Amino acid sequence: MVTLLQGKDLVLTLFLKVGFAASLAALLVRFRSFRKLVFTENRDSDQKVMLLLFLVPPLAIGAMLRLVGGYRFFDLALEGSFLTGLVGGRVVGLLGGSLISLLPFGFHEWISAPMAALVGLLAGEVREIMPEKEALWDFGPFLFLNIPQWLVNLVRRMKGNWAMLPLFCCAAFEVGLLALARVVPPRWLFSLESGSLGYDALVVLSSVMCVGTAIKIWNNTRIEMNLEQNQQLLLKARMDALTSQINPHFLFNTLNTVSSLIRFDPDMARGVVLKLSNILRRLLRKHETFVPLREELEFIDDYLDIEVIRFGPDKLQIFKDVDGETLEAFVPSMLLQPIVENAIKHGLAPRLAGGQIHIRTRHREGRLTIEIDDNGIGMSNERLLEVYGGGIGISNVHERLRLLYGDHFAMDIRSQEGAGTQIRIEIPELATAEAVAR
């Protein structure tokens, strides 16, 4: 018969046990490598070893604290073995259960290691049986409250819930542990048996909640990573859509230039075609979101060479003041071409002569500044909003910068009638491909 004092002590132990399981699960997901392991369903051998390295040491330390210090709530041998097999599979569950209970086995708890290994193996078998692996992540600490609804759906609609399988198995393993502990010598197997049916039910419930709490915490992380992945895919789709708008627009104008030149100056047209081939080679290679500023300027040089041939050196001159330290900084691909194209089309084309474009780059305190000025006819505020706010080129540049940098960029457009237009872009300076990837 369990006394009231013993019952209170058991309830407190079970409460602390669930709290320790939740704390351990929350601590593990703070490691990026562990989050990736949880997010991955099909793991290779190296990933399975990494999963063992994350789960086994803290669970083994918990068993040691129970043996050395008498803190029973730290021992999650059964729950940890079940969780290891459920997440990692049969081999991971078998090895994990064996390693977690290795220290108790050394303290003459002879049945602890075989029991934990068997629980881990059977939990891995449960994972294999489930047709949809995603269903195991529906397992939560309060899933048992859905048992009545599950029974109704099972009887009326013949519709089951695979998340109930690990729930029932976890409870069955704990019941089996309690039953086995009553028939073997006391030191051979550790359990929180109470001798009272009501308290035994609490022990079983605590095991289910330990496993369910860990699964729920890790599943929340998986959901966040899935949302982040979907956002990245959406970002890439939007970037591709914007780039696909820019490229045909640019090619149309370039081909028109070739068409005009080939009639009266074939040699010059040949030069334009060579420049165009360089441009097409850049456009047709694998799509890149970021490129070094050096590449972007080389691309602009080819484009501007075509435009100078088209308009003549007296009508279009190009001046560049480029800081050499900025050449290896990464910038969005096709960043400058739409801006230069708009400067020529809307600012310089109406001039009779003396058109100039100035390109300047600077870097300061981790920020890259790019300025493109023209001495074209300029625009009124209304015209500025009409052309630069709604035009495909400039509006797409602004949208791409917003998607890539969020609030960490600045794009300022200033124009004055008869004096020209200045566009100033300030972005974080990304100096390496690794920085771009991050």
CSV table of C-alpha atoms in Angstrom, one decimal:
chain,number,residue,atom,x,y,z
A,1,MET,CA,0.0,0.0,0.0
A,2,VAL,CA,1.4,3.4,-1.0
A,3,THR,CA,1.3,6.0,1.8
A,4,LEU,CA,0.3,9.6,1.0
A,5,LEU,CA,3.9,10.8,1.5
A,6,GLN,CA,5.2,8.2,-0.9
A,7,GLY,CA,2.5,9.2,-3.4
A,8,LYS,CA,3.4,12.8,-3.2
A,9,ASP,CA,7.1,12.0,-3.7
A,10,LEU,CA,6.2,9.9,-6.7
A,11,VAL,CA,4.1,12.6,-8.3
A,12,LEU,CA,6.9,15.2,-7.8
A,13,THR,CA,9.4,12.8,-9.3
A,14,LEU,CA,7.1,12.2,-12.4
A,15,PHE,CA,6.6,16.0,-12.7
A,16,LEU,CA,10.3,16.7,-12.7
A,17,LYS,CA,10.9,13.8,-15.1
A,18,VAL,CA,8.6,15.3,-17.7
A,19,GLY,CA,10.2,18.7,-17.1
A,20,PHE,CA,13.7,17.3,-17.6
A,21,ALA,CA,12.6,15.6,-20.9
A,22,ALA,CA,11.1,18.9,-22.2
A,23,SER,CA,14.3,20.8,-21.2
A,24,LEU,CA,16.6,18.3,-22.8
A,25,ALA,CA,14.5,18.3,-26.1
A,26,ALA,CA,14.5,22.2,-26.1
A,27,LEU,CA,18.2,22.3,-25.5
A,28,LEU,CA,19.0,19.9,-28.4
A,29,VAL,CA,17.1,21.9,-31.0
A,30,ARG,CA,19.3,24.9,-30.3
A,31,PHE,CA,22.1,23.1,-32.2
A,32,ARG,CA,21.8,23.7,-36.0
A,33,SER,CA,23.2,20.2,-36.8
A,34,PHE,CA,20.5,18.6,-34.7
A,35,ARG,CA,17.8,20.6,-36.3
A,36,LYS,CA,18.9,19.4,-39.7
A,37,LEU,CA,18.9,15.8,-38.4
A,38,VAL,CA,15.4,16.1,-37.2
A,39,PHE,CA,14.2,17.8,-40.4
A,40,THR,CA,15.7,15.0,-42.5
A,41,GLU,CA,13.6,11.9,-42.7
A,42,ASN,CA,15.9,9.6,-44.8
A,43,ARG,CA,19.3,9.7,-43.0
A,44,ASP,CA,22.6,8.1,-44.2
A,45,SER,CA,25.0,6.3,-41.9
A,46,ASP,CA,26.9,9.4,-40.9
A,47,GLN,CA,23.7,11.2,-40.0
A,48,LYS,CA,22.5,8.3,-37.9
A,49,VAL,CA,25.8,8.3,-36.0
A,50,MET,CA,25.4,12.1,-35.4
A,51,LEU,CA,21.9,11.5,-34.1
A,52,LEU,CA,23.3,8.9,-31.6
A,53,LEU,CA,26.0,11.4,-30.5
A,54,PHE,CA,23.3,14.0,-29.8
A,55,LEU,CA,20.9,11.7,-27.9
A,56,VAL,CA,22.9,9.1,-26.1
A,57,PRO,CA,25.3,11.2,-23.9
A,58,PRO,CA,22.7,13.3,-22.1
A,59,LEU,CA,20.4,10.3,-21.6
A,60,ALA,CA,23.3,8.3,-20.3
A,61,ILE,CA,24.3,11.1,-17.9
A,62,GLY,CA,20.7,11.1,-16.6
A,63,ALA,CA,21.0,7.4,-15.8
A,64,MET,CA,24.3,8.1,-14.0
A,65,LEU,CA,22.8,10.9,-11.9
A,66,ARG,CA,20.1,8.4,-10.8
A,67,LEU,CA,22.7,5.8,-9.9
A,68,VAL,CA,25.2,8.1,-8.2
A,69,GLY,CA,23.0,10.8,-6.7
A,70,GLY,CA,19.7,9.1,-6.3
A,71,TYR,CA,17.8,11.6,-8.6
A,72,ARG,CA,15.3,9.2,-10.1
A,73,PHE,CA,13.6,11.8,-12.3
A,74,PHE,CA,16.8,12.1,-14.4
A,75,ASP,CA,16.6,8.5,-15.7
A,76,LEU,CA,14.9,8.5,-19.1
A,77,ALA,CA,16.3,5.2,-20.2
A,78,LEU,CA,13.1,3.7,-21.5
A,79,GLU,CA,11.7,6.9,-22.9
A,80,GLY,CA,15.0,7.8,-24.5
A,81,SER,CA,15.4,4.4,-26.1
A,82,PHE,CA,11.9,4.6,-27.5
A,83,LEU,CA,12.4,8.1,-28.8
A,84,THR,CA,15.8,7.2,-30.4
A,85,GLY,CA,14.2,4.3,-32.2
A,86,LEU,CA,11.1,6.2,-33.2
A,87,VAL,CA,13.1,9.1,-34.7
A,88,GLY,CA,16.2,7.2,-36.0
A,89,GLY,CA,15.0,3.7,-36.9
A,90,ARG,CA,15.7,0.2,-35.8
A,91,VAL,CA,19.5,0.3,-35.9
A,92,VAL,CA,19.7,3.6,-34.2
A,93,GLY,CA,17.2,2.5,-31.6
A,94,LEU,CA,19.0,-0.7,-30.9
A,95,LEU,CA,22.4,0.9,-30.5
A,96,GLY,CA,21.0,3.9,-28.6
A,97,GLY,CA,19.1,1.8,-26.1
A,98,SER,CA,22.2,-0.4,-25.5
A,99,LEU,CA,24.5,2.6,-24.9
A,100,ILE,CA,22.1,4.5,-22.7
A,101,SER,CA,21.7,1.6,-20.3
A,102,LEU,CA,25.4,0.6,-20.4
A,103,LEU,CA,26.2,2.2,-17.1
A,104,PRO,CA,23.2,0.7,-15.2
A,105,PHE,CA,24.3,-2.7,-16.6
A,106,GLY,CA,27.7,-2.0,-15.0
A,107,PHE,CA,25.9,-1.5,-11.7
A,108,HIS,CA,24.4,-5.0,-11.9
A,109,GLU,CA,21.0,-4.0,-13.4
A,110,TRP,CA,21.3,-7.0,-15.6
A,111,ILE,CA,18.0,-6.5,-17.4
A,112,SER,CA,18.3,-2.8,-18.1
A,113,ALA,CA,20.5,-3.1,-21.2
A,114,PRO,CA,18.5,-5.9,-22.9
A,115,MET,CA,15.2,-4.1,-22.0
A,116,ALA,CA,16.3,-0.7,-23.4
A,117,ALA,CA,17.8,-2.3,-26.5
A,118,LEU,CA,14.6,-4.2,-27.2
A,119,VAL,CA,12.5,-1.0,-26.7
A,120,GLY,CA,14.7,0.9,-29.1
A,121,LEU,CA,14.5,-1.9,-31.7
A,122,LEU,CA,10.7,-2.2,-31.4
A,123,ALA,CA,10.3,1.6,-31.6
A,124,GLY,CA,12.3,1.6,-34.8
A,125,GLU,CA,10.0,-1.2,-36.1
A,126,VAL,CA,7.0,1.0,-35.3
A,127,ARG,CA,8.6,3.7,-37.4
A,128,GLU,CA,9.0,1.3,-40.3
A,129,ILE,CA,5.4,0.0,-40.0
A,130,MET,CA,3.9,3.5,-40.3
A,131,PRO,CA,3.1,4.1,-44.0
A,132,GLU,CA,3.4,7.9,-43.6
A,133,LYS,CA,6.5,8.8,-41.5
A,134,GLU,CA,5.1,12.3,-41.2
A,135,ALA,CA,2.3,10.9,-39.0
A,136,LEU,CA,4.7,10.1,-36.1
A,137,TRP,CA,5.3,13.9,-35.7
A,138,ASP,CA,1.6,14.2,-34.7
A,139,PHE,CA,2.4,12.3,-31.5
A,140,GLY,CA,2.1,14.8,-28.7
A,141,PRO,CA,1.9,14.9,-24.9
A,142,PHE,CA,-1.9,15.2,-24.8
A,143,LEU,CA,-2.7,12.9,-27.8
A,144,PHE,CA,-4.3,10.4,-25.4
A,145,LEU,CA,-7.2,12.9,-25.0
A,146,ASN,CA,-8.1,12.1,-28.7
A,147,ILE,CA,-8.6,8.4,-28.0
A,148,PRO,CA,-12.4,8.7,-27.8
A,149,GLN,CA,-12.6,10.6,-31.1
A,150,TRP,CA,-10.2,8.1,-32.6
A,151,LEU,CA,-12.5,5.2,-31.6
A,152,VAL,CA,-15.6,6.9,-33.0
A,153,ASN,CA,-13.9,7.5,-36.3
A,154,LEU,CA,-12.5,4.0,-36.4
A,155,VAL,CA,-16.0,2.5,-35.8
A,156,ARG,CA,-18.1,4.8,-37.9
A,157,ARG,CA,-15.8,5.7,-40.8
A,158,MET,CA,-13.1,3.0,-40.5
A,159,LYS,CA,-10.6,5.8,-40.4
A,160,GLY,CA,-7.6,5.4,-38.1
A,161,ASN,CA,-4.8,7.7,-36.9
A,162,TRP,CA,-1.3,6.3,-37.2
A,163,ALA,CA,-0.1,8.7,-34.5
A,164,MET,CA,-2.0,6.4,-32.0
A,165,LEU,CA,0.4,3.5,-32.8
A,166,PRO,CA,3.5,5.0,-31.1
A,167,LEU,CA,1.2,6.3,-28.2
A,168,PHE,CA,-0.1,2.8,-27.5
A,169,CYS,CA,3.4,1.2,-27.9
A,170,CYS,CA,5.0,3.6,-25.6
A,171,ALA,CA,2.4,2.9,-22.9
A,172,ALA,CA,2.6,-0.8,-23.5
A,173,PHE,CA,6.4,-0.8,-23.1
A,174,GLU,CA,6.1,1.1,-19.7
A,175,VAL,CA,3.4,-1.4,-18.6
A,176,GLY,CA,5.7,-4.2,-19.5
A,177,LEU,CA,8.6,-2.6,-17.6
A,178,LEU,CA,6.4,-2.3,-14.5
A,179,ALA,CA,5.2,-5.9,-14.8
A,180,LEU,CA,8.7,-7.2,-15.3
A,181,ALA,CA,10.1,-5.2,-12.4
A,182,ARG,CA,7.7,-7.1,-10.1
A,183,VAL,CA,9.0,-10.6,-11.0
A,184,VAL,CA,12.7,-10.0,-11.1
A,185,PRO,CA,15.1,-9.2,-8.3
A,186,PRO,CA,14.8,-5.6,-7.3
A,187,ARG,CA,18.4,-4.5,-8.3
A,188,TRP,CA,18.2,-6.1,-11.8
A,189,LEU,CA,15.8,-3.5,-13.3
A,190,PHE,CA,15.0,0.1,-12.3
A,191,SER,CA,11.4,1.3,-12.5
A,192,LEU,CA,9.1,3.8,-10.7
A,193,GLU,CA,6.7,1.1,-9.6
A,194,SER,CA,4.4,2.0,-6.8
A,195,GLY,CA,2.3,-1.0,-6.1
A,196,SER,CA,-0.9,1.0,-6.6
A,197,LEU,CA,-2.9,0.8,-9.9
A,198,GLY,CA,-3.6,4.6,-9.9
A,199,TYR,CA,0.0,5.6,-9.4
A,200,ASP,CA,1.1,3.1,-11.9
A,201,ALA,CA,-1.2,4.8,-14.4
A,202,LEU,CA,0.5,8.1,-13.6
A,203,VAL,CA,3.9,6.4,-14.3
A,204,VAL,CA,2.7,5.2,-17.7
A,205,LEU,CA,1.2,8.6,-18.5
A,206,SER,CA,4.5,10.4,-17.6
A,207,SER,CA,6.4,8.2,-20.0
A,208,VAL,CA,4.0,9.0,-22.8
A,209,MET,CA,4.2,12.7,-22.0
A,210,CYS,CA,8.0,12.6,-21.9
A,211,VAL,CA,8.2,11.1,-25.4
A,212,GLY,CA,5.3,13.2,-26.7
A,213,THR,CA,6.7,16.5,-25.4
A,214,ALA,CA,10.1,15.9,-27.1
A,215,ILE,CA,8.3,15.0,-30.3
A,216,LYS,CA,6.2,18.1,-30.2
A,217,ILE,CA,9.1,20.4,-29.5
A,218,TRP,CA,11.1,19.0,-32.3
A,219,ASN,CA,8.1,19.1,-34.6
A,220,ASN,CA,7.6,22.8,-34.0
A,221,THR,CA,11.2,23.2,-35.1
A,222,ARG,CA,10.6,21.1,-38.2
A,223,ILE,CA,7.5,23.3,-39.1
A,224,GLU,CA,9.6,26.5,-38.7
A,225,MET,CA,12.4,25.0,-41.0
A,226,ASN,CA,9.8,23.9,-43.5
A,227,LEU,CA,8.2,27.4,-43.6
A,228,GLU,CA,11.7,28.9,-44.0
A,229,GLN,CA,12.4,26.5,-46.9
A,230,ASN,CA,9.2,27.4,-48.6
A,231,GLN,CA,9.9,31.1,-48.2
A,232,GLN,CA,13.3,30.6,-49.8
A,233,LEU,CA,11.7,28.7,-52.7
A,234,LEU,CA,9.1,31.5,-53.0
A,235,LEU,CA,11.9,34.1,-53.0
A,236,LYS,CA,13.8,32.2,-55.7
A,237,ALA,CA,10.6,32.0,-57.8
A,238,ARG,CA,10.0,35.7,-57.5
A,239,MET,CA,13.6,36.5,-58.3
A,240,ASP,CA,13.4,34.3,-61.4
A,241,ALA,CA,10.2,36.0,-62.5
A,242,LEU,CA,11.8,39.4,-62.1
A,243,THR,CA,15.0,38.4,-64.0
A,244,SER,CA,13.0,36.9,-66.8
A,245,GLN,CA,11.3,40.3,-67.2
A,246,ILE,CA,14.7,42.1,-67.4
A,247,ASN,CA,16.5,39.8,-69.9
A,248,PRO,CA,14.0,39.9,-72.8
A,249,HIS,CA,13.7,43.7,-72.4
A,250,PHE,CA,17.4,44.1,-72.7
A,251,LEU,CA,17.8,41.7,-75.6
A,252,PHE,CA,15.1,43.4,-77.6
A,253,ASN,CA,16.8,46.8,-77.5
A,254,THR,CA,20.2,45.2,-78.3
A,255,LEU,CA,18.9,43.3,-81.3
A,256,ASN,CA,17.3,46.5,-82.6
A,257,THR,CA,20.7,48.1,-82.4
A,258,VAL,CA,22.3,45.3,-84.5
A,259,SER,CA,19.5,45.5,-87.0
A,260,SER,CA,20.1,49.2,-87.5
A,261,LEU,CA,23.9,48.9,-87.8
A,262,ILE,CA,24.0,46.0,-90.2
A,263,ARG,CA,22.5,48.0,-93.0
A,264,PHE,CA,25.2,50.7,-93.4
A,265,ASP,CA,28.3,49.5,-91.5
A,266,PRO,CA,28.7,45.7,-91.6
A,267,ASP,CA,32.1,45.8,-89.9
A,268,MET,CA,30.7,47.8,-87.0
A,269,ALA,CA,27.7,45.4,-86.9
A,270,ARG,CA,30.2,42.5,-86.6
A,271,GLY,CA,31.8,44.2,-83.6
A,272,VAL,CA,28.3,44.6,-82.0
A,273,VAL,CA,27.5,41.0,-82.7
A,274,LEU,CA,30.7,39.9,-80.9
A,275,LYS,CA,29.8,42.1,-78.0
A,276,LEU,CA,26.3,40.6,-78.0
A,277,SER,CA,27.7,37.1,-78.0
A,278,ASN,CA,29.6,37.9,-74.8
A,279,ILE,CA,26.3,39.2,-73.3
A,280,LEU,CA,24.4,36.1,-74.4
A,281,ARG,CA,27.1,33.9,-73.0
A,282,ARG,CA,26.5,35.5,-69.6
A,283,LEU,CA,22.8,35.3,-69.9
A,284,LEU,CA,22.6,31.7,-71.0
A,285,ARG,CA,24.9,30.2,-68.4
A,286,LYS,CA,23.6,28.9,-65.1
A,287,HIS,CA,21.5,31.5,-63.3
A,288,GLU,CA,23.3,33.2,-60.4
A,289,THR,CA,21.6,35.5,-57.9
A,290,PHE,CA,24.9,37.2,-57.0
A,291,VAL,CA,28.0,37.9,-59.0
A,292,PRO,CA,31.2,39.8,-58.3
A,293,LEU,CA,31.0,43.5,-59.1
A,294,ARG,CA,33.9,43.0,-61.5
A,295,GLU,CA,31.7,40.7,-63.6
A,296,GLU,CA,28.8,43.1,-63.5
A,297,LEU,CA,31.0,45.9,-64.7
A,298,GLU,CA,32.4,43.8,-67.5
A,299,PHE,CA,28.8,43.0,-68.6
A,300,ILE,CA,27.9,46.7,-68.5
A,301,ASP,CA,31.1,47.5,-70.6
A,302,ASP,CA,29.8,45.2,-73.4
A,303,TYR,CA,26.4,46.8,-73.2
A,304,LEU,CA,27.7,50.3,-73.2
A,305,ASP,CA,30.1,49.6,-76.1
A,306,ILE,CA,27.1,48.7,-78.2
A,307,GLU,CA,25.3,51.8,-77.1
A,308,VAL,CA,28.3,54.0,-77.9
A,309,ILE,CA,28.5,52.5,-81.3
A,310,ARG,CA,24.7,53.1,-81.7
A,311,PHE,CA,24.7,56.8,-80.6
A,312,GLY,CA,28.3,57.8,-81.5
A,313,PRO,CA,31.1,58.8,-79.1
A,314,ASP,CA,30.1,62.5,-79.4
A,315,LYS,CA,26.6,61.8,-78.0
A,316,LEU,CA,27.5,59.2,-75.4
A,317,GLN,CA,30.5,59.1,-73.2
A,318,ILE,CA,31.1,56.7,-70.2
A,319,PHE,CA,33.2,57.6,-67.2
A,320,LYS,CA,34.0,55.2,-64.4
A,321,ASP,CA,35.4,55.9,-60.9
A,322,VAL,CA,35.6,52.4,-59.4
A,323,ASP,CA,37.2,51.7,-56.1
A,324,GLY,CA,39.5,48.7,-56.7
A,325,GLU,CA,38.6,47.2,-53.3
A,326,THR,CA,35.0,46.9,-54.4
A,327,LEU,CA,35.6,44.8,-57.5
A,328,GLU,CA,35.3,41.4,-55.6
A,329,ALA,CA,32.2,42.4,-53.6
A,330,PHE,CA,29.2,40.4,-54.6
A,331,VAL,CA,26.1,42.3,-56.0
A,332,PRO,CA,22.8,41.1,-57.4
A,333,SER,CA,23.2,39.8,-61.0
A,334,MET,CA,21.8,42.3,-63.6
A,335,LEU,CA,21.8,45.1,-61.1
A,336,LEU,CA,23.3,47.9,-63.2
A,337,GLN,CA,22.1,47.2,-66.7
A,338,PRO,CA,18.4,48.2,-66.3
A,339,ILE,CA,19.6,51.5,-64.6
A,340,VAL,CA,22.0,52.3,-67.4
A,341,GLU,CA,19.4,51.4,-70.0
A,342,ASN,CA,16.9,53.8,-68.5
A,343,ALA,CA,19.5,56.5,-68.3
A,344,ILE,CA,20.2,56.2,-72.0
A,345,LYS,CA,16.6,55.8,-73.1
A,346,HIS,CA,14.9,58.5,-71.0
A,347,GLY,CA,17.8,60.9,-70.2
A,348,LEU,CA,20.4,60.9,-72.9
A,349,ALA,CA,18.5,59.8,-76.1
A,350,PRO,CA,16.7,63.2,-76.5
A,351,ARG,CA,20.0,65.1,-76.3
A,352,LEU,CA,21.8,66.2,-79.5
A,353,ALA,CA,25.3,65.7,-78.1
A,354,GLY,CA,27.5,65.6,-75.0
A,355,GLY,CA,25.7,62.8,-73.2
A,356,GLN,CA,27.6,61.4,-70.2
A,357,ILE,CA,27.1,58.5,-67.8
A,358,HIS,CA,29.2,58.4,-64.6
A,359,ILE,CA,29.5,55.1,-62.6
A,360,ARG,CA,31.1,55.3,-59.2
A,361,THR,CA,31.6,52.7,-56.4
A,362,ARG,CA,32.7,53.1,-52.9
A,363,HIS,CA,32.8,51.0,-49.7
A,364,ARG,CA,32.7,52.2,-46.1
A,365,GLU,CA,32.0,50.3,-42.9
A,366,GLY,CA,30.8,47.2,-44.5
A,367,ARG,CA,28.5,49.0,-46.9
A,368,LEU,CA,28.9,49.2,-50.7
A,369,THR,CA,27.7,52.3,-52.5
A,370,ILE,CA,27.0,52.5,-56.3
A,371,GLU,CA,26.1,55.7,-58.0
A,372,ILE,CA,25.0,56.1,-61.6
A,373,ASP,CA,24.7,59.7,-62.9
A,374,ASP,CA,23.6,61.0,-66.3
A,375,ASN,CA,23.5,64.6,-67.6
A,376,GLY,CA,20.4,63.9,-69.5
A,377,ILE,CA,17.3,66.0,-69.8
A,378,GLY,CA,16.1,65.1,-66.3
A,379,MET,CA,12.5,64.8,-65.3
A,380,SER,CA,9.8,66.4,-63.2
A,381,ASN,CA,8.6,64.7,-60.0
A,382,GLU,CA,5.5,63.5,-61.9
A,383,ARG,CA,7.5,62.1,-64.7
A,384,LEU,CA,9.9,60.5,-62.2
A,385,LEU,CA,7.1,58.7,-60.6
A,386,GLU,CA,5.7,57.6,-63.9
A,387,VAL,CA,8.9,56.3,-65.5
A,388,TYR,CA,11.0,55.2,-62.5
A,389,GLY,CA,8.2,54.1,-60.3
A,390,GLY,CA,6.3,52.1,-62.8
A,391,GLY,CA,9.0,51.3,-65.4
A,392,ILE,CA,9.9,47.6,-65.6
A,393,GLY,CA,13.7,48.2,-65.3
A,394,ILE,CA,14.0,50.4,-62.2
A,395,SER,CA,11.0,49.0,-60.3
A,396,ASN,CA,12.4,45.5,-60.8
A,397,VAL,CA,15.8,46.6,-59.5
A,398,HIS,CA,14.1,48.0,-56.4
A,399,GLU,CA,12.0,44.9,-55.9
A,400,ARG,CA,14.9,42.6,-56.2
A,401,LEU,CA,16.9,44.6,-53.7
A,402,ARG,CA,14.0,44.5,-51.3
A,403,LEU,CA,13.7,40.7,-51.7
A,404,LEU,CA,17.4,40.1,-51.2
A,405,TYR,CA,18.2,42.5,-48.5
A,406,GLY,CA,14.9,43.3,-46.7
A,407,ASP,CA,15.3,46.7,-44.9
A,408,HIS,CA,19.1,46.6,-45.2
A,409,PHE,CA,19.4,48.5,-48.4
A,410,ALA,CA,18.8,52.0,-49.7
A,411,MET,CA,17.9,53.2,-53.2
A,412,ASP,CA,17.7,56.9,-53.8
A,413,ILE,CA,16.6,58.5,-57.2
A,414,ARG,CA,17.1,62.2,-57.7
A,415,SER,CA,16.3,64.1,-60.9
A,416,GLN,CA,16.1,67.7,-62.0
A,417,GLU,CA,14.8,68.9,-65.3
A,418,GLY,CA,17.6,70.0,-67.6
A,419,ALA,CA,20.3,68.8,-65.1
A,420,GLY,CA,20.1,65.0,-65.3
A,421,THR,CA,19.4,62.1,-62.9
A,422,GLN,CA,21.3,60.4,-60.2
A,423,ILE,CA,20.6,56.9,-58.8
A,424,ARG,CA,22.4,55.9,-55.6
A,425,ILE,CA,22.3,52.3,-54.2
A,426,GLU,CA,23.7,51.3,-50.9
A,427,ILE,CA,23.8,47.6,-49.9
A,428,PRO,CA,25.7,45.4,-47.4
A,429,GLU,CA,29.1,44.5,-48.8
A,430,LEU,CA,29.3,40.8,-49.3
A,431,ALA,CA,32.9,39.9,-49.9
A,432,THR,CA,32.8,36.2,-50.5
A,433,ALA,CA,30.6,33.5,-51.9
A,434,GLU,CA,30.3,32.0,-48.4
A,435,ALA,CA,28.9,35.3,-47.1
A,436,VAL,CA,26.4,35.2,-50.0
A,437,ALA,CA,25.3,31.7,-49.1
A,438,ARG,CA,24.7,32.7,-45.5
